[in-house]
Amino acid sequence: MNEGLPKMQAMIVDITADNFQQMVLENSFHLPVLVDFWAPWCGPCKQILPQLENLAQSWAGRFILAKINTEEQTELANQFQIKSIPSFKLYKNGKVIAELQGAHPLAKFKEMLEPHLKAEPSEELRLQAQEAFQVGNYDEVVRLLGEAAQANPNNYRVHLDLVKMYLHTGNLEQGQSLFDKLPEEAQNSPEGKPLKLLMRFGKIVDESPSIEDIQATLREDPGNAEALYGLVGYLIIHNAFEEAFKALLKLFSSHKDFQDNIAQKTLVELFESLKDSHPELVKNYRRKLQMLMF
């Protein structure tokens, strides 16, 4: 599963008045079609479009991303009374079933699309693998993820799941090796970005005292900077991001100069990595950091 991963073939099409009937309306009887009304001069359009293209890559075969350049396709823009961009319409069975206006977090588009996606065998196997992981049956996890990768080699979330398992079981080198073989769109996906943090903090945890020693230190000295940062490492590799935010804010408040303001730098890095997968959490703690700063 680690070698020779094929390139994803996303269904991304440019729409004109001539192909709208076929590419959007007719195709929507087979797959959901997300229509993106955009323009080259539109800043928010340029912000969200690459994210949607990455989503089309990672969900290849499950929906179609149809792009309409309103500067070139004025007839379509007028037909659909597009007053502001970006503007999005989701088609299914020839009809608009959902709409969005403006730039939203990627999670919002996933939320709109997911109820209408066809069942995907590799996703079922991923869910079974996650259940096996919860009970510590790691051999079964590897077997199920291997089947999932065979069922859909384009589903990079399968490979990211395996990276995650390696990291949580202390196999940092294997996790890093597999992650490095994945394409950039997978590494920089909402699921991939947090794994970069897990790998970096996994190395920090390897060099830190045990979690029992860190907790004992913090019981005696709750503001100990070294112990607080070590705790952050353990929290991050176990996906306890909110607790990690709390520990970093405490470190920032009490030891702002510790390791050249590492608390603030780590918070900013976490915000960037988690903004798509945990938008509300990031928004909340970004505000808390700003309040402490100003």
Short mmCIF file of C-alpha atoms in Angstrom, two decimals:
data_model
loop_
_atom_site.label_atom_id
_atom_site.label_comp_id
_atom_site.label_asym_id
_atom_site.label_seq_id
_atom_site.Cartn_x
_atom_site.Cartn_y
_atom_site.Cartn_z
CA MET A 1 0.00 0.00 0.00
CA ASN A 2 2.99 2.31 0.45
CA GLU A 3 4.38 2.23 -3.07
CA GLY A 4 3.22 3.41 -6.45
CA LEU A 5 0.10 5.30 -5.38
CA PRO A 6 -1.78 6.38 -8.51
CA LYS A 7 -2.66 9.97 -9.30
CA MET A 8 -6.25 10.92 -8.55
CA GLN A 9 -8.53 11.67 -11.47
CA ALA A 10 -10.89 14.37 -10.27
CA MET A 11 -14.07 15.26 -12.15
CA ILE A 12 -13.57 19.00 -12.59
CA VAL A 13 -15.11 20.65 -15.66
CA ASP A 14 -15.37 24.17 -17.10
CA ILE A 15 -18.96 24.95 -17.99
CA THR A 16 -20.25 26.99 -20.92
CA ALA A 17 -23.73 27.63 -22.27
CA ASP A 18 -23.09 24.89 -24.82
CA ASN A 19 -22.23 22.09 -22.36
CA PHE A 20 -24.34 23.06 -19.33
CA GLN A 21 -27.20 20.73 -20.26
CA GLN A 22 -24.97 17.68 -20.57
CA MET A 23 -22.25 18.33 -17.98
CA VAL A 24 -24.50 19.66 -15.22
CA LEU A 25 -28.13 18.66 -15.72
CA GLU A 26 -27.68 15.24 -17.33
CA ASN A 27 -24.68 14.25 -15.18
CA SER A 28 -26.59 15.19 -12.03
CA PHE A 29 -28.78 12.10 -12.54
CA HIS A 30 -25.66 10.01 -11.91
CA LEU A 31 -23.61 12.10 -9.44
CA PRO A 32 -24.13 15.30 -7.45
CA VAL A 33 -22.81 18.30 -9.40
CA LEU A 34 -21.49 21.28 -7.43
CA VAL A 35 -21.57 24.39 -9.63
CA ASP A 36 -19.14 27.17 -8.66
CA PHE A 37 -19.85 30.62 -10.14
CA TRP A 38 -16.54 32.50 -9.95
CA ALA A 39 -14.38 35.15 -11.67
CA PRO A 40 -10.60 35.70 -11.95
CA TRP A 41 -10.76 39.07 -10.16
CA CYS A 42 -12.67 37.67 -7.14
CA GLY A 43 -10.42 37.21 -4.09
CA PRO A 44 -12.73 34.88 -2.12
CA CYS A 45 -13.22 32.82 -5.30
CA LYS A 46 -9.49 32.25 -5.59
CA GLN A 47 -9.38 31.33 -1.91
CA ILE A 48 -12.06 28.61 -1.97
CA LEU A 49 -11.66 27.19 -5.50
CA PRO A 50 -8.34 25.36 -4.84
CA GLN A 51 -9.88 23.81 -1.73
CA LEU A 52 -12.86 22.56 -3.73
CA GLU A 53 -10.53 21.19 -6.39
CA ASN A 54 -8.62 19.31 -3.68
CA LEU A 55 -11.92 17.97 -2.37
CA ALA A 56 -12.83 16.81 -5.87
CA GLN A 57 -9.47 15.02 -5.96
CA SER A 58 -9.90 13.27 -2.62
CA TRP A 59 -13.54 12.41 -3.39
CA ALA A 60 -12.84 11.40 -6.98
CA GLY A 61 -15.76 9.54 -8.53
CA ARG A 62 -18.25 10.77 -5.94
CA PHE A 63 -19.22 14.23 -7.22
CA ILE A 64 -18.52 16.62 -10.10
CA LEU A 65 -17.13 20.13 -9.60
CA ALA A 66 -18.45 22.37 -12.38
CA LYS A 67 -16.83 25.81 -12.71
CA ILE A 68 -18.55 28.74 -14.41
CA ASN A 69 -16.40 31.82 -15.10
CA THR A 70 -18.98 34.60 -14.88
CA GLU A 71 -16.71 37.00 -16.78
CA GLU A 72 -16.75 34.72 -19.83
CA GLN A 73 -20.15 33.07 -19.37
CA THR A 74 -22.29 36.17 -18.90
CA GLU A 75 -25.31 34.42 -20.44
CA LEU A 76 -25.29 31.76 -17.72
CA ALA A 77 -24.61 34.32 -14.98
CA ASN A 78 -27.62 36.35 -16.13
CA GLN A 79 -29.79 33.25 -16.55
CA PHE A 80 -29.20 32.25 -12.93
CA GLN A 81 -29.36 35.86 -11.68
CA ILE A 82 -25.93 35.69 -10.05
CA LYS A 83 -25.63 38.94 -8.11
CA SER A 84 -22.48 38.16 -6.10
CA ILE A 85 -19.66 35.65 -6.24
CA PRO A 86 -18.59 33.13 -5.28
CA SER A 87 -21.98 31.51 -5.56
CA PHE A 88 -22.65 27.76 -5.43
CA LYS A 89 -25.51 25.52 -6.55
CA LEU A 90 -25.70 21.77 -5.92
CA TYR A 91 -27.59 19.79 -8.56
CA LYS A 92 -29.09 16.33 -8.22
CA ASN A 93 -31.51 14.65 -10.62
CA GLY A 94 -31.60 17.78 -12.76
CA LYS A 95 -32.62 20.14 -9.95
CA VAL A 96 -30.93 22.54 -7.54
CA ILE A 97 -31.09 20.94 -4.08
CA ALA A 98 -28.82 23.30 -2.10
CA GLU A 99 -27.16 26.70 -2.47
CA LEU A 100 -24.39 28.68 -0.77
CA GLN A 101 -23.25 32.29 -1.13
CA GLY A 102 -19.76 33.58 -0.38
CA ALA A 103 -16.59 31.86 0.82
CA HIS A 104 -17.20 29.26 3.53
CA PRO A 105 -14.93 26.80 5.35
CA LEU A 106 -14.43 23.57 3.44
CA ALA A 107 -16.35 21.74 6.17
CA LYS A 108 -19.50 23.60 5.07
CA PHE A 109 -19.21 22.25 1.53
CA LYS A 110 -18.59 18.74 2.84
CA GLU A 111 -21.68 19.06 5.01
CA MET A 112 -23.71 20.09 1.94
CA LEU A 113 -22.35 17.29 -0.28
CA GLU A 114 -22.08 14.27 2.01
CA PRO A 115 -25.80 13.40 2.34
CA HIS A 116 -25.99 13.07 -1.46
CA LEU A 117 -22.83 11.08 -2.16
CA LYS A 118 -23.10 7.51 -3.34
CA ALA A 119 -21.99 4.86 -0.87
CA GLU A 120 -18.29 4.23 -1.32
CA PRO A 121 -16.91 0.76 -0.43
CA SER A 122 -13.54 2.02 0.76
CA GLU A 123 -15.27 4.37 3.21
CA GLU A 124 -17.17 1.44 4.74
CA LEU A 125 -13.88 -0.38 5.21
CA ARG A 126 -12.35 2.76 6.74
CA LEU A 127 -15.15 2.87 9.32
CA GLN A 128 -14.58 -0.79 10.18
CA ALA A 129 -10.84 -0.07 10.53
CA GLN A 130 -11.58 2.81 12.88
CA GLU A 131 -13.69 0.52 15.05
CA ALA A 132 -10.87 -2.05 15.13
CA PHE A 133 -8.43 0.68 16.10
CA GLN A 134 -10.63 1.73 19.03
CA VAL A 135 -10.32 -1.75 20.57
CA GLY A 136 -6.60 -2.02 19.82
CA ASN A 137 -6.84 -4.66 17.07
CA TYR A 138 -4.07 -3.15 14.96
CA ASP A 139 -3.53 -6.18 12.72
CA GLU A 140 -7.17 -5.95 11.72
CA VAL A 141 -6.77 -2.22 11.10
CA VAL A 142 -3.94 -2.86 8.65
CA ARG A 143 -5.90 -5.61 6.89
CA LEU A 144 -9.04 -3.49 6.50
CA LEU A 145 -7.14 -0.43 5.31
CA GLY A 146 -5.31 -2.62 2.79
CA GLU A 147 -8.68 -3.78 1.42
CA ALA A 148 -9.92 -0.19 1.37
CA ALA A 149 -6.88 0.92 -0.64
CA GLN A 150 -7.52 -1.86 -3.15
CA ALA A 151 -11.21 -0.93 -3.38
CA ASN A 152 -10.35 2.68 -4.19
CA PRO A 153 -6.67 3.59 -4.63
CA ASN A 154 -7.75 7.23 -5.11
CA ASN A 155 -9.15 7.50 -1.58
CA TYR A 156 -6.17 9.07 0.14
CA ARG A 157 -7.99 9.21 3.45
CA VAL A 158 -7.27 5.47 3.65
CA HIS A 159 -3.52 6.11 3.49
CA LEU A 160 -3.83 9.01 5.92
CA ASP A 161 -5.66 6.69 8.34
CA LEU A 162 -2.74 4.28 8.19
CA VAL A 163 -0.30 7.13 8.85
CA LYS A 164 -2.42 8.08 11.87
CA MET A 165 -2.34 4.51 13.18
CA TYR A 166 1.44 4.35 12.86
CA LEU A 167 1.77 7.62 14.79
CA HIS A 168 -0.58 6.57 17.59
CA THR A 169 1.27 3.28 18.02
CA GLY A 170 4.68 4.97 18.16
CA ASN A 171 5.87 3.95 14.67
CA LEU A 172 6.92 7.45 13.70
CA GLU A 173 9.37 6.42 10.98
CA GLN A 174 6.79 4.25 9.20
CA GLY A 175 4.19 7.00 9.46
CA GLN A 176 6.57 9.64 8.15
CA SER A 177 7.71 7.39 5.30
CA LEU A 178 4.16 6.71 4.11
CA PHE A 179 3.13 10.35 4.51
CA ASP A 180 6.08 11.50 2.41
CA LYS A 181 4.95 9.23 -0.46
CA LEU A 182 1.50 10.86 -0.64
CA PRO A 183 0.86 13.70 -3.13
CA GLU A 184 0.78 17.30 -1.93
CA GLU A 185 -3.01 17.55 -2.22
CA ALA A 186 -3.34 14.69 0.28
CA GLN A 187 -0.68 16.08 2.63
CA ASN A 188 -2.31 19.52 2.59
CA SER A 189 -5.89 18.27 2.84
CA PRO A 190 -7.94 19.02 6.00
CA GLU A 191 -7.19 15.45 7.11
CA GLY A 192 -3.50 15.64 6.17
CA LYS A 193 -2.50 18.92 7.82
CA PRO A 194 -3.11 17.74 11.40
CA LEU A 195 -0.95 14.68 10.71
CA LYS A 196 2.01 16.97 9.99
CA LEU A 197 1.57 18.29 13.52
CA LEU A 198 1.21 14.79 14.94
CA MET A 199 4.52 13.76 13.38
CA ARG A 200 6.37 16.84 14.59
CA PHE A 201 5.01 16.54 18.12
CA GLY A 202 5.53 12.81 18.09
CA LYS A 203 9.25 13.55 17.83
CA ILE A 204 8.98 16.06 20.68
CA VAL A 205 7.20 13.47 22.85
CA ASP A 206 9.97 10.97 22.09
CA GLU A 207 12.46 13.42 23.58
CA SER A 208 10.28 14.40 26.56
CA PRO A 209 9.84 12.76 29.98
CA SER A 210 7.00 10.26 30.34
CA ILE A 211 3.47 11.60 30.67
CA GLU A 212 3.44 10.36 34.28
CA ASP A 213 6.55 12.40 35.08
CA ILE A 214 5.11 15.47 33.34
CA GLN A 215 1.86 15.19 35.29
CA ALA A 216 3.76 14.75 38.56
CA THR A 217 5.80 17.90 37.80
CA LEU A 218 2.67 19.90 37.03
CA ARG A 219 1.02 18.77 40.27
CA GLU A 220 3.94 20.27 42.19
CA ASP A 221 4.48 23.25 39.89
CA PRO A 222 1.38 23.93 37.67
CA GLY A 223 3.20 26.69 35.79
CA ASN A 224 6.34 24.73 34.89
CA ALA A 225 7.08 25.77 31.30
CA GLU A 226 8.98 22.65 30.20
CA ALA A 227 6.29 20.35 31.59
CA LEU A 228 3.47 22.39 30.04
CA TYR A 229 5.06 22.19 26.60
CA GLY A 230 5.73 18.48 27.02
CA LEU A 231 2.07 18.04 27.95
CA VAL A 232 1.06 19.87 24.77
CA GLY A 233 2.97 17.28 22.75
CA TYR A 234 1.08 14.39 24.35
CA LEU A 235 -2.25 16.17 23.91
CA ILE A 236 -1.66 16.88 20.22
CA ILE A 237 -0.62 13.35 19.30
CA HIS A 238 -3.83 12.11 20.95
CA ASN A 239 -5.97 14.67 19.04
CA ALA A 240 -6.91 16.48 22.27
CA PHE A 241 -6.64 19.80 20.48
CA GLU A 242 -8.80 21.89 22.80
CA GLU A 243 -6.82 20.78 25.86
CA ALA A 244 -3.63 21.56 23.91
CA PHE A 245 -4.96 25.06 23.18
CA LYS A 246 -5.69 25.58 26.89
CA ALA A 247 -2.19 24.44 27.89
CA LEU A 248 -0.57 26.69 25.28
CA LEU A 249 -2.60 29.71 26.38
CA LYS A 250 -1.51 29.04 29.97
CA LEU A 251 2.11 28.79 28.81
CA PHE A 252 1.75 31.99 26.78
CA SER A 253 0.27 33.85 29.76
CA SER A 254 2.88 32.75 32.30
CA HIS A 255 6.03 32.25 30.19
CA LYS A 256 5.69 34.37 27.06
CA ASP A 257 9.44 34.30 26.38
CA PHE A 258 9.83 30.53 26.83
CA GLN A 259 11.79 29.13 23.87
CA ASP A 260 11.44 32.38 21.91
CA ASN A 261 7.64 32.57 22.41
CA ILE A 262 7.08 28.98 21.28
CA ALA A 263 3.57 28.99 22.79
CA GLN A 264 2.28 31.69 20.42
CA LYS A 265 4.11 30.19 17.42
CA THR A 266 2.61 26.76 18.13
CA LEU A 267 -0.87 28.22 18.53
CA VAL A 268 -0.60 30.00 15.17
CA GLU A 269 0.61 26.77 13.56
CA LEU A 270 -2.27 24.83 15.10
CA PHE A 271 -4.78 27.45 13.92
CA GLU A 272 -3.52 27.13 10.35
CA SER A 273 -3.47 23.33 10.39
CA LEU A 274 -6.90 22.90 12.00
CA LYS A 275 -8.88 25.77 10.47
CA ASP A 276 -10.62 23.48 7.95
CA SER A 277 -11.17 20.43 10.15
CA HIS A 278 -12.01 22.30 13.42
CA PRO A 279 -13.20 25.79 12.31
CA GLU A 280 -15.23 26.71 15.41
CA LEU A 281 -12.53 25.53 17.81
CA VAL A 282 -9.90 27.57 15.96
CA LYS A 283 -12.15 30.64 15.86
CA ASN A 284 -12.77 30.43 19.60
CA TYR A 285 -9.14 30.05 20.64
CA ARG A 286 -7.83 32.55 18.09
CA ARG A 287 -10.09 35.08 19.82
CA LYS A 288 -8.79 34.04 23.26
CA LEU A 289 -5.18 34.50 22.09
CA GLN A 290 -5.96 37.93 20.66
CA MET A 291 -7.54 38.98 23.96
CA LEU A 292 -4.38 37.94 25.83
CA MET A 293 -2.17 39.77 23.34
CA PHE A 294 -4.04 43.05 23.32
#
